Amino acid sequence: MNPKFAPLFEPYALNNGVIIKNRFTVAPMTHFASHEDGSMSDEERNFLTNRFDGFGLFIAAATLVSPEGKAFVGQPEAIGEKDLPSLREVVRIAKNQGATVILQIHHGGHLSIPELLNGRDMVAPSADEKSGARALTHKEIRDLITAFANAAHLAIQAGFDGVEIHGANNYLIQQFVSGESNRRTDEWGGTIEQRLRFPLAIVDAVIDVKKKYASEKFIVGYRFSPEEPGTQGLTMKDTFALIDAMVQKPLQYLHVSLWDFYKNARRGADTSLTRMQLLHERINGKLPLIGVGNLFTADQILEANLTGWAEFIALGKTVMMNPDLISLITSGQEDRIVTAIDPHKEDRYRIPDNLWNQNMQRLSYLPPVKDDANWQSPDI
C-alpha cells in the first residue's frame, strides 16, 4: 500500500470504548431489494455479500420502524419479531466482512409511498397538501417514538453493534425539525427548541432501550441534513441548535448527509466556509463526525480525511461501483478504482434489478455536484 493512505487506516476509539479499525464507513445504501414483507431476498443477500470487506463501519440500509412510514420499494423492516431472521442475516454478512455493523432506523413521513402503505394514512408533523399526508396526533407521535425504540431493541436482539437514527434527507424526523414542514402550535412545534423535541425524545427512548437491554458498547448515532430550501427551511443556525442538543446526549457519533463534501453553507453561518468545516467546529471534539459527499477515488477520500473536518468518511456510490475498494487501496492498485459504472458489466456490480433500473443514469457517469438541500434520495 502507498504509505500516504495510512491515515485512512488509523483506528478510532469511540467514547464508549469501542474501537473502529479504520476511517472507512459504508454509507446506508437503499437497495430496493427486500421482499414485500421486509425480509431479505436473494438479491439483497447477493448485493451485501463481499461488497465492503475491510471497512471499519457498515451502516445498513434505511430500515422501517412502522408500517405507515414505508418510503421505498423493497425496504427492509425492524417492526416485529418476524424481522429478526433477516436482521440477523445482515449482521452475519457484515461481521464476515470484518465491519462494525449499525442498523439505520427510519420513517418516511410525508415522503412515504401511498401504494406501499396498504391503506394506512400517510402521516407527517403537519398536514402536507402536496403528498396528502395528515398531521400526526399526540398519541401517534408517542407511538412513533416507541416504534423507534422498538426497532433499536430488535437491533440489539439481532446482534447489531448499534443503531443510527435517520434524521436526514427530509424524512419524518427532519420534517419535525424543519419549520417548513412542521407548522404545529403544540409542544411538538414552534421554536427550534420545540421542533427538536421529537428527535430528542427518540434519542432518549433509544438510549433507554440500550441501558435496559444492551451494554455500554452498543453504539447510538444520529444522522442529519444541515440545510433546506424554502423560506422556513433548515438553516445552519437551526442545525447548530440540533448539534448543541445532540452533543449533550450519550451518543457515539453524528453523521451528516451531504451531496458534496466541499459545499459551502447557504445561510445561517459564514457562507465562505464549507458546511463540513462549520459542523466540525461546532461539534468541537465532543463527538466524531462522519462526512460524505461525492468522494470516488482513493486520493479524494484521503484529501477529505486530511481536511480534519470528519473523523470518518462514508462512501455509497463508490462502494457500489467497487466491491473490492479496500483491497484495491491496500494492494497498491488504487488506480483501478472505477468512478463510473460500465453498463455492460452488470455482473461485476451485483446491483439488484430495481436499483439498477432506477439509478443506471446516475451511476453510469461521474455526477455533477448538485445542491444537496434538494436531494431526497438515499445515499447511493
CSV table of C-alpha atoms in Angstrom, one decimal:
chain,number,residue,atom,x,y,z
A,1,MET,CA,0.0,0.0,0.0
A,2,ASN,CA,1.1,3.5,-0.7
A,3,PRO,CA,2.1,4.9,2.7
A,4,LYS,CA,0.3,8.1,2.1
A,5,PHE,CA,-3.0,6.3,2.6
A,6,ALA,CA,-2.0,5.2,6.2
A,7,PRO,CA,-4.2,7.9,7.9
A,8,LEU,CA,-7.3,6.2,6.5
A,9,PHE,CA,-6.4,3.0,8.3
A,10,GLU,CA,-5.8,4.5,11.7
A,11,PRO,CA,-8.2,3.1,14.3
A,12,TYR,CA,-10.6,5.3,16.3
A,13,ALA,CA,-11.9,4.9,19.8
A,14,LEU,CA,-15.5,5.9,20.4
A,15,ASN,CA,-16.5,7.4,23.7
A,16,ASN,CA,-17.9,4.1,24.9
A,17,GLY,CA,-14.6,2.3,24.4
A,18,VAL,CA,-15.5,0.6,21.0
A,19,ILE,CA,-12.5,0.7,18.6
A,20,ILE,CA,-13.4,1.2,14.9
A,21,LYS,CA,-10.5,-0.3,13.0
A,22,ASN,CA,-10.3,2.4,10.3
A,23,ARG,CA,-11.9,5.5,9.0
A,24,PHE,CA,-13.9,3.9,6.1
A,25,THR,CA,-17.7,3.8,6.5
A,26,VAL,CA,-20.2,2.2,4.2
A,27,ALA,CA,-23.0,4.8,3.8
A,28,PRO,CA,-26.5,3.5,4.2
A,29,MET,CA,-27.4,2.4,0.7
A,30,THR,CA,-31.0,1.8,-0.1
A,31,HIS,CA,-31.1,-1.3,-2.3
A,32,PHE,CA,-34.8,-1.7,-3.2
A,33,ALA,CA,-34.3,-5.4,-2.8
A,34,SER,CA,-36.0,-6.8,0.3
A,35,HIS,CA,-39.2,-8.8,-0.1
A,36,GLU,CA,-42.6,-7.0,0.2
A,37,ASP,CA,-42.7,-8.0,3.9
A,38,GLY,CA,-39.3,-6.5,4.6
A,39,SER,CA,-37.5,-9.9,4.7
A,40,MET,CA,-34.2,-10.5,3.0
A,41,SER,CA,-34.2,-11.6,-0.6
A,42,ASP,CA,-31.5,-13.4,-2.6
A,43,GLU,CA,-30.8,-10.2,-4.5
A,44,GLU,CA,-30.3,-8.3,-1.3
A,45,ARG,CA,-28.1,-11.1,0.1
A,46,ASN,CA,-26.0,-11.1,-3.1
A,47,PHE,CA,-25.7,-7.3,-3.0
A,48,LEU,CA,-24.3,-7.3,0.5
A,49,THR,CA,-22.0,-10.3,0.4
A,50,ASN,CA,-18.3,-9.4,-0.1
A,51,ARG,CA,-19.1,-5.8,-1.0
A,52,PHE,CA,-17.4,-3.9,1.8
A,53,ASP,CA,-14.7,-6.2,3.1
A,54,GLY,CA,-12.2,-4.2,5.1
A,55,PHE,CA,-14.5,-1.3,6.1
A,56,GLY,CA,-14.5,-0.2,9.7
A,57,LEU,CA,-18.2,0.8,9.9
A,58,PHE,CA,-21.1,-0.6,7.9
A,59,ILE,CA,-24.4,1.3,8.2
A,60,ALA,CA,-27.3,-0.9,6.9
A,61,ALA,CA,-30.0,0.5,4.6
A,62,ALA,CA,-32.7,2.7,6.0
A,63,THR,CA,-34.9,0.2,7.9
A,64,LEU,CA,-38.6,0.8,8.5
A,65,VAL,CA,-39.8,1.2,12.1
A,66,SER,CA,-43.6,1.4,11.5
A,67,PRO,CA,-45.8,0.3,8.5
A,68,GLU,CA,-47.2,3.7,7.5
A,69,GLY,CA,-43.7,5.1,7.0
A,70,LYS,CA,-42.5,2.9,4.1
A,71,ALA,CA,-40.7,5.1,1.6
A,72,PHE,CA,-39.0,2.6,-0.7
A,73,VAL,CA,-40.0,-0.4,-2.7
A,74,GLY,CA,-38.1,-3.3,-1.2
A,75,GLN,CA,-37.4,-1.6,2.1
A,76,PRO,CA,-36.2,-3.8,5.0
A,77,GLU,CA,-38.1,-3.7,8.3
A,78,ALA,CA,-37.5,-3.7,12.0
A,79,ILE,CA,-41.0,-3.7,13.3
A,80,GLY,CA,-41.6,-7.1,15.0
A,81,GLU,CA,-40.1,-10.5,15.8
A,82,LYS,CA,-40.8,-11.7,12.2
A,83,ASP,CA,-38.0,-9.4,11.1
A,84,LEU,CA,-35.3,-10.9,13.4
A,85,PRO,CA,-34.1,-13.6,11.0
A,86,SER,CA,-33.4,-11.1,8.2
A,87,LEU,CA,-31.8,-8.6,10.6
A,88,ARG,CA,-29.6,-11.4,12.0
A,89,GLU,CA,-28.5,-12.2,8.4
A,90,VAL,CA,-27.4,-8.6,7.8
A,91,VAL,CA,-25.3,-8.9,10.9
A,92,ARG,CA,-23.8,-12.2,9.8
A,93,ILE,CA,-22.9,-10.9,6.4
A,94,ALA,CA,-21.3,-7.7,7.8
A,95,LYS,CA,-19.4,-9.5,10.5
A,96,ASN,CA,-18.0,-11.9,7.9
A,97,GLN,CA,-16.5,-8.8,6.2
A,98,GLY,CA,-15.0,-7.6,9.5
A,99,ALA,CA,-17.1,-4.5,9.9
A,100,THR,CA,-18.8,-2.9,13.0
A,101,VAL,CA,-22.4,-3.1,11.9
A,102,ILE,CA,-25.0,-0.4,12.5
A,103,LEU,CA,-28.8,-0.5,11.7
A,104,GLN,CA,-30.2,2.7,10.4
A,105,ILE,CA,-33.8,3.1,11.7
A,106,HIS,CA,-36.2,5.2,9.6
A,107,HIS,CA,-39.7,6.5,8.9
A,108,GLY,CA,-40.6,8.3,5.7
A,109,GLY,CA,-43.3,10.7,7.0
A,110,HIS,CA,-44.7,12.6,4.0
A,111,LEU,CA,-42.1,11.0,1.7
A,112,SER,CA,-43.7,7.6,2.3
A,113,ILE,CA,-45.2,6.0,-0.8
A,114,PRO,CA,-49.0,5.6,-0.7
A,115,GLU,CA,-49.1,2.5,-2.8
A,116,LEU,CA,-46.9,0.7,-0.2
A,117,LEU,CA,-48.9,1.6,2.9
A,118,ASN,CA,-51.7,-1.0,2.4
A,119,GLY,CA,-54.5,1.6,3.0
A,120,ARG,CA,-52.8,3.3,6.0
A,121,ASP,CA,-52.8,7.1,6.2
A,122,MET,CA,-49.7,8.9,5.3
A,123,VAL,CA,-48.6,11.0,8.3
A,124,ALA,CA,-46.4,13.9,9.0
A,125,PRO,CA,-45.8,16.6,11.6
A,126,SER,CA,-48.3,18.8,9.9
A,127,ALA,CA,-50.8,18.2,7.1
A,128,ASP,CA,-49.0,18.3,3.8
A,129,GLU,CA,-51.1,19.2,0.8
A,130,LYS,CA,-48.6,18.0,-1.8
A,131,SER,CA,-48.3,14.5,-0.5
A,132,GLY,CA,-51.7,14.2,1.1
A,133,ALA,CA,-50.2,13.4,4.5
A,134,ARG,CA,-52.3,14.3,7.5
A,135,ALA,CA,-50.9,15.6,10.8
A,136,LEU,CA,-50.0,13.2,13.5
A,137,THR,CA,-52.0,13.1,16.7
A,138,HIS,CA,-50.2,13.5,20.0
A,139,LYS,CA,-50.7,9.8,20.7
A,140,GLU,CA,-49.4,8.8,17.3
A,141,ILE,CA,-46.2,10.9,17.9
A,142,ARG,CA,-45.7,9.0,21.2
A,143,ASP,CA,-46.3,5.7,19.4
A,144,LEU,CA,-43.7,6.5,16.8
A,145,ILE,CA,-41.1,7.3,19.4
A,146,THR,CA,-41.9,3.9,20.9
A,147,ALA,CA,-41.5,2.4,17.4
A,148,PHE,CA,-38.0,3.7,17.0
A,149,ALA,CA,-37.2,2.4,20.4
A,150,ASN,CA,-38.6,-1.0,19.5
A,151,ALA,CA,-36.5,-1.1,16.3
A,152,ALA,CA,-33.4,-0.4,18.5
A,153,HIS,CA,-34.5,-3.4,20.7
A,154,LEU,CA,-34.8,-5.6,17.7
A,155,ALA,CA,-31.3,-4.5,16.5
A,156,ILE,CA,-29.9,-5.5,19.9
A,157,GLN,CA,-31.6,-8.9,19.7
A,158,ALA,CA,-30.3,-9.4,16.2
A,159,GLY,CA,-26.7,-8.7,17.2
A,160,PHE,CA,-26.1,-5.3,15.7
A,161,ASP,CA,-23.3,-3.3,17.2
A,162,GLY,CA,-25.5,-0.2,17.2
A,163,VAL,CA,-28.2,1.9,15.5
A,164,GLU,CA,-28.3,5.1,13.6
A,165,ILE,CA,-31.3,7.3,14.0
A,166,HIS,CA,-32.2,8.6,10.5
A,167,GLY,CA,-32.9,12.3,11.0
A,168,ALA,CA,-31.8,13.4,7.5
A,169,ASN,CA,-32.9,13.6,3.8
A,170,ASN,CA,-36.3,15.2,4.5
A,171,TYR,CA,-37.8,12.1,6.1
A,172,LEU,CA,-40.0,12.2,9.2
A,173,ILE,CA,-37.6,13.2,11.9
A,174,GLN,CA,-36.2,16.0,9.8
A,175,GLN,CA,-39.8,17.0,9.0
A,176,PHE,CA,-40.2,17.7,12.7
A,177,VAL,CA,-37.0,19.8,12.9
A,178,SER,CA,-37.8,21.9,9.9
A,179,GLY,CA,-40.1,25.0,10.2
A,180,GLU,CA,-41.0,24.4,6.5
A,181,SER,CA,-42.7,21.1,7.2
A,182,ASN,CA,-43.5,21.5,11.0
A,183,ARG,CA,-46.2,24.1,11.5
A,184,ARG,CA,-47.6,22.7,14.7
A,185,THR,CA,-48.5,25.1,17.5
A,186,ASP,CA,-48.4,22.5,20.3
A,187,GLU,CA,-45.4,21.2,22.3
A,188,TRP,CA,-44.0,19.5,19.1
A,189,GLY,CA,-43.7,22.7,17.0
A,190,GLY,CA,-43.0,26.4,17.1
A,191,THR,CA,-39.5,27.4,18.1
A,192,ILE,CA,-36.5,25.4,17.1
A,193,GLU,CA,-36.2,24.1,20.7
A,194,GLN,CA,-39.8,22.7,20.4
A,195,ARG,CA,-39.2,21.3,16.9
A,196,LEU,CA,-36.2,19.4,18.3
A,197,ARG,CA,-38.4,17.8,20.9
A,198,PHE,CA,-39.3,14.8,18.7
A,199,PRO,CA,-35.8,13.8,17.6
A,200,LEU,CA,-34.5,14.3,21.2
A,201,ALA,CA,-37.4,12.1,22.5
A,202,ILE,CA,-36.4,9.4,20.1
A,203,VAL,CA,-32.7,9.6,21.1
A,204,ASP,CA,-33.8,9.4,24.8
A,205,ALA,CA,-36.1,6.4,24.1
A,206,VAL,CA,-33.3,4.6,22.2
A,207,ILE,CA,-30.8,5.3,25.0
A,208,ASP,CA,-33.3,3.9,27.5
A,209,VAL,CA,-33.5,0.7,25.4
A,210,LYS,CA,-29.8,0.5,25.3
A,211,LYS,CA,-29.5,0.8,29.1
A,212,LYS,CA,-32.1,-1.9,29.6
A,213,TYR,CA,-31.1,-4.5,27.0
A,214,ALA,CA,-27.5,-3.8,25.8
A,215,SER,CA,-24.1,-3.0,27.2
A,216,GLU,CA,-22.4,0.4,27.1
A,217,LYS,CA,-20.6,-0.9,23.9
A,218,PHE,CA,-23.8,-0.6,21.9
A,219,ILE,CA,-23.4,2.4,19.6
A,220,VAL,CA,-26.0,5.0,19.0
A,221,GLY,CA,-25.5,7.6,16.2
A,222,TYR,CA,-27.7,10.3,14.7
A,223,ARG,CA,-27.8,11.4,11.0
A,224,PHE,CA,-28.9,14.8,9.9
A,225,SER,CA,-29.1,17.1,6.8
A,226,PRO,CA,-27.8,20.6,7.6
A,227,GLU,CA,-29.9,22.8,5.3
A,228,GLU,CA,-33.1,23.0,3.3
A,229,PRO,CA,-34.5,25.4,0.7
A,230,GLY,CA,-37.7,27.3,1.4
A,231,THR,CA,-38.3,30.4,3.5
A,232,GLN,CA,-38.8,28.4,6.7
A,233,GLY,CA,-36.4,25.6,5.7
A,234,LEU,CA,-33.5,24.5,7.9
A,235,THR,CA,-30.5,26.8,8.1
A,236,MET,CA,-27.1,26.2,9.6
A,237,LYS,CA,-28.2,28.2,12.6
A,238,ASP,CA,-31.0,25.6,13.1
A,239,THR,CA,-28.5,22.8,12.7
A,240,PHE,CA,-26.1,24.3,15.2
A,241,ALA,CA,-29.0,24.2,17.7
A,242,LEU,CA,-29.5,20.5,16.8
A,243,ILE,CA,-25.8,19.8,17.2
A,244,ASP,CA,-25.7,21.6,20.6
A,245,ALA,CA,-28.5,19.4,21.8
A,246,MET,CA,-27.2,16.2,20.4
A,247,VAL,CA,-23.7,16.5,21.9
A,248,GLN,CA,-25.3,16.7,25.4
A,249,LYS,CA,-26.8,13.2,24.8
A,250,PRO,CA,-24.8,9.9,25.3
A,251,LEU,CA,-24.4,9.3,21.6
A,252,GLN,CA,-21.3,7.9,19.9
A,253,TYR,CA,-21.3,9.8,16.7
A,254,LEU,CA,-23.0,12.3,14.4
A,255,HIS,CA,-23.4,11.6,10.6
A,256,VAL,CA,-24.0,14.4,8.2
A,257,SER,CA,-25.8,13.8,4.8
A,258,LEU,CA,-24.3,15.8,2.0
A,259,TRP,CA,-24.2,15.5,-1.8
A,260,ASP,CA,-20.8,17.4,-1.9
A,261,PHE,CA,-18.2,17.2,0.9
A,262,TYR,CA,-16.9,20.7,0.0
A,263,LYS,CA,-20.2,22.6,-0.4
A,264,ASN,CA,-20.3,25.9,1.3
A,265,ALA,CA,-23.1,26.9,3.7
A,266,ARG,CA,-26.1,28.7,2.2
A,267,ARG,CA,-27.4,30.7,5.1
A,268,GLY,CA,-27.3,30.9,8.9
A,269,ALA,CA,-23.5,30.9,9.1
A,270,ASP,CA,-20.4,32.1,7.3
A,271,THR,CA,-21.2,31.3,3.7
A,272,SER,CA,-17.5,31.4,2.7
A,273,LEU,CA,-16.9,28.2,4.7
A,274,THR,CA,-17.9,24.7,4.0
A,275,ARG,CA,-20.7,23.0,5.8
A,276,MET,CA,-18.3,20.3,6.9
A,277,GLN,CA,-15.9,22.7,8.4
A,278,LEU,CA,-18.6,24.6,10.2
A,279,LEU,CA,-20.2,21.5,11.6
A,280,HIS,CA,-17.0,20.0,12.8
A,281,GLU,CA,-16.0,23.3,14.5
A,282,ARG,CA,-19.4,23.4,16.2
A,283,ILE,CA,-19.2,19.8,17.5
A,284,ASN,CA,-15.7,20.9,18.8
A,285,GLY,CA,-14.5,17.4,19.5
A,286,LYS,CA,-17.4,16.3,21.6
A,287,LEU,CA,-18.4,13.5,19.2
A,288,PRO,CA,-16.8,12.2,16.0
A,289,LEU,CA,-18.4,13.3,12.7
A,290,ILE,CA,-19.0,11.0,9.7
A,291,GLY,CA,-18.6,13.0,6.5
A,292,VAL,CA,-19.8,12.1,3.0
A,293,GLY,CA,-20.3,13.6,-0.5
A,294,ASN,CA,-19.1,12.7,-4.0
A,295,LEU,CA,-15.8,11.1,-3.0
A,296,PHE,CA,-14.8,8.5,-5.6
A,297,THR,CA,-11.0,8.0,-5.9
A,298,ALA,CA,-8.6,7.0,-3.1
A,299,ASP,CA,-6.9,10.4,-3.4
A,300,GLN,CA,-10.3,12.2,-3.0
A,301,ILE,CA,-11.1,10.0,0.1
A,302,LEU,CA,-7.7,10.8,1.6
A,303,GLU,CA,-7.9,14.5,0.9
A,304,ALA,CA,-11.3,14.7,2.6
A,305,ASN,CA,-9.9,12.9,5.6
A,306,LEU,CA,-6.9,15.2,5.8
A,307,THR,CA,-9.1,18.3,6.0
A,308,GLY,CA,-9.7,17.3,9.6
A,309,TRP,CA,-13.4,18.0,9.1
A,310,ALA,CA,-14.5,14.4,9.7
A,311,GLU,CA,-13.3,11.5,11.8
A,312,PHE,CA,-14.8,9.0,9.3
A,313,ILE,CA,-15.5,9.1,5.6
A,314,ALA,CA,-18.7,7.4,4.4
A,315,LEU,CA,-18.9,6.1,0.8
A,316,GLY,CA,-22.0,4.9,-1.1
A,317,LYS,CA,-21.8,5.1,-4.9
A,318,THR,CA,-18.1,4.3,-4.6
A,319,VAL,CA,-18.9,1.0,-2.8
A,320,MET,CA,-21.5,0.1,-5.4
A,321,MET,CA,-19.0,0.5,-8.2
A,322,ASN,CA,-16.1,-1.0,-6.4
A,323,PRO,CA,-17.0,-4.1,-4.2
A,324,ASP,CA,-13.2,-4.5,-3.7
A,325,LEU,CA,-12.4,-0.9,-2.8
A,326,ILE,CA,-10.3,-1.5,0.3
A,327,SER,CA,-8.3,-4.3,-1.2
A,328,LEU,CA,-7.5,-2.1,-4.2
A,329,ILE,CA,-6.1,0.5,-1.9
A,330,THR,CA,-4.2,-1.9,0.4
A,331,SER,CA,-2.7,-3.8,-2.6
A,332,GLY,CA,-1.4,-0.6,-4.3
A,333,GLN,CA,-4.0,-0.8,-7.1
A,334,GLU,CA,-5.9,2.3,-6.3
A,335,ASP,CA,-5.6,3.3,-10.0
A,336,ARG,CA,-8.1,0.5,-10.7
A,337,ILE,CA,-10.9,2.2,-8.7
A,338,VAL,CA,-13.7,3.0,-11.1
A,339,THR,CA,-15.7,6.2,-10.9
A,340,ALA,CA,-18.5,5.3,-13.3
A,341,ILE,CA,-20.4,2.1,-13.9
A,342,ASP,CA,-19.9,0.3,-17.2
A,343,PRO,CA,-23.5,-0.8,-18.1
A,344,HIS,CA,-22.1,-3.8,-20.0
A,345,LYS,CA,-20.5,-5.2,-16.8
A,346,GLU,CA,-23.7,-5.7,-14.7
A,347,ASP,CA,-22.4,-9.0,-13.2
A,348,ARG,CA,-19.4,-7.3,-11.6
A,349,TYR,CA,-21.5,-4.9,-9.5
A,350,ARG,CA,-24.2,-7.4,-8.4
A,351,ILE,CA,-26.7,-4.5,-8.1
A,352,PRO,CA,-30.4,-5.5,-7.5
A,353,ASP,CA,-32.6,-5.1,-10.5
A,354,ASN,CA,-34.8,-2.4,-9.0
A,355,LEU,CA,-31.8,-0.4,-8.0
A,356,TRP,CA,-30.0,-0.9,-11.4
A,357,ASN,CA,-33.1,0.1,-13.4
A,358,GLN,CA,-33.9,3.2,-11.3
A,359,ASN,CA,-30.3,4.5,-10.9
A,360,MET,CA,-28.4,3.5,-14.1
A,361,GLN,CA,-28.4,7.0,-15.4
A,362,ARG,CA,-27.0,8.4,-12.2
A,363,LEU,CA,-24.4,5.7,-11.7
A,364,SER,CA,-23.1,5.5,-15.2
A,365,TYR,CA,-21.2,8.8,-15.1
A,366,LEU,CA,-19.5,10.9,-12.5
A,367,PRO,CA,-22.4,13.0,-11.4
A,368,PRO,CA,-22.2,16.8,-11.3
A,369,VAL,CA,-22.2,18.5,-7.9
A,370,LYS,CA,-25.8,19.2,-7.0
A,371,ASP,CA,-27.2,21.2,-4.1
A,372,ASP,CA,-27.9,18.5,-1.5
A,373,ALA,CA,-30.7,20.6,0.0
A,374,ASN,CA,-32.9,19.5,-2.8
A,375,TRP,CA,-31.7,15.9,-2.6
A,376,GLN,CA,-34.2,13.5,-1.2
A,377,SER,CA,-32.9,10.1,-2.4
A,378,PRO,CA,-30.8,7.7,-0.4
A,379,ASP,CA,-27.1,7.9,-0.5
A,380,ILE,CA,-26.1,5.8,-3.4
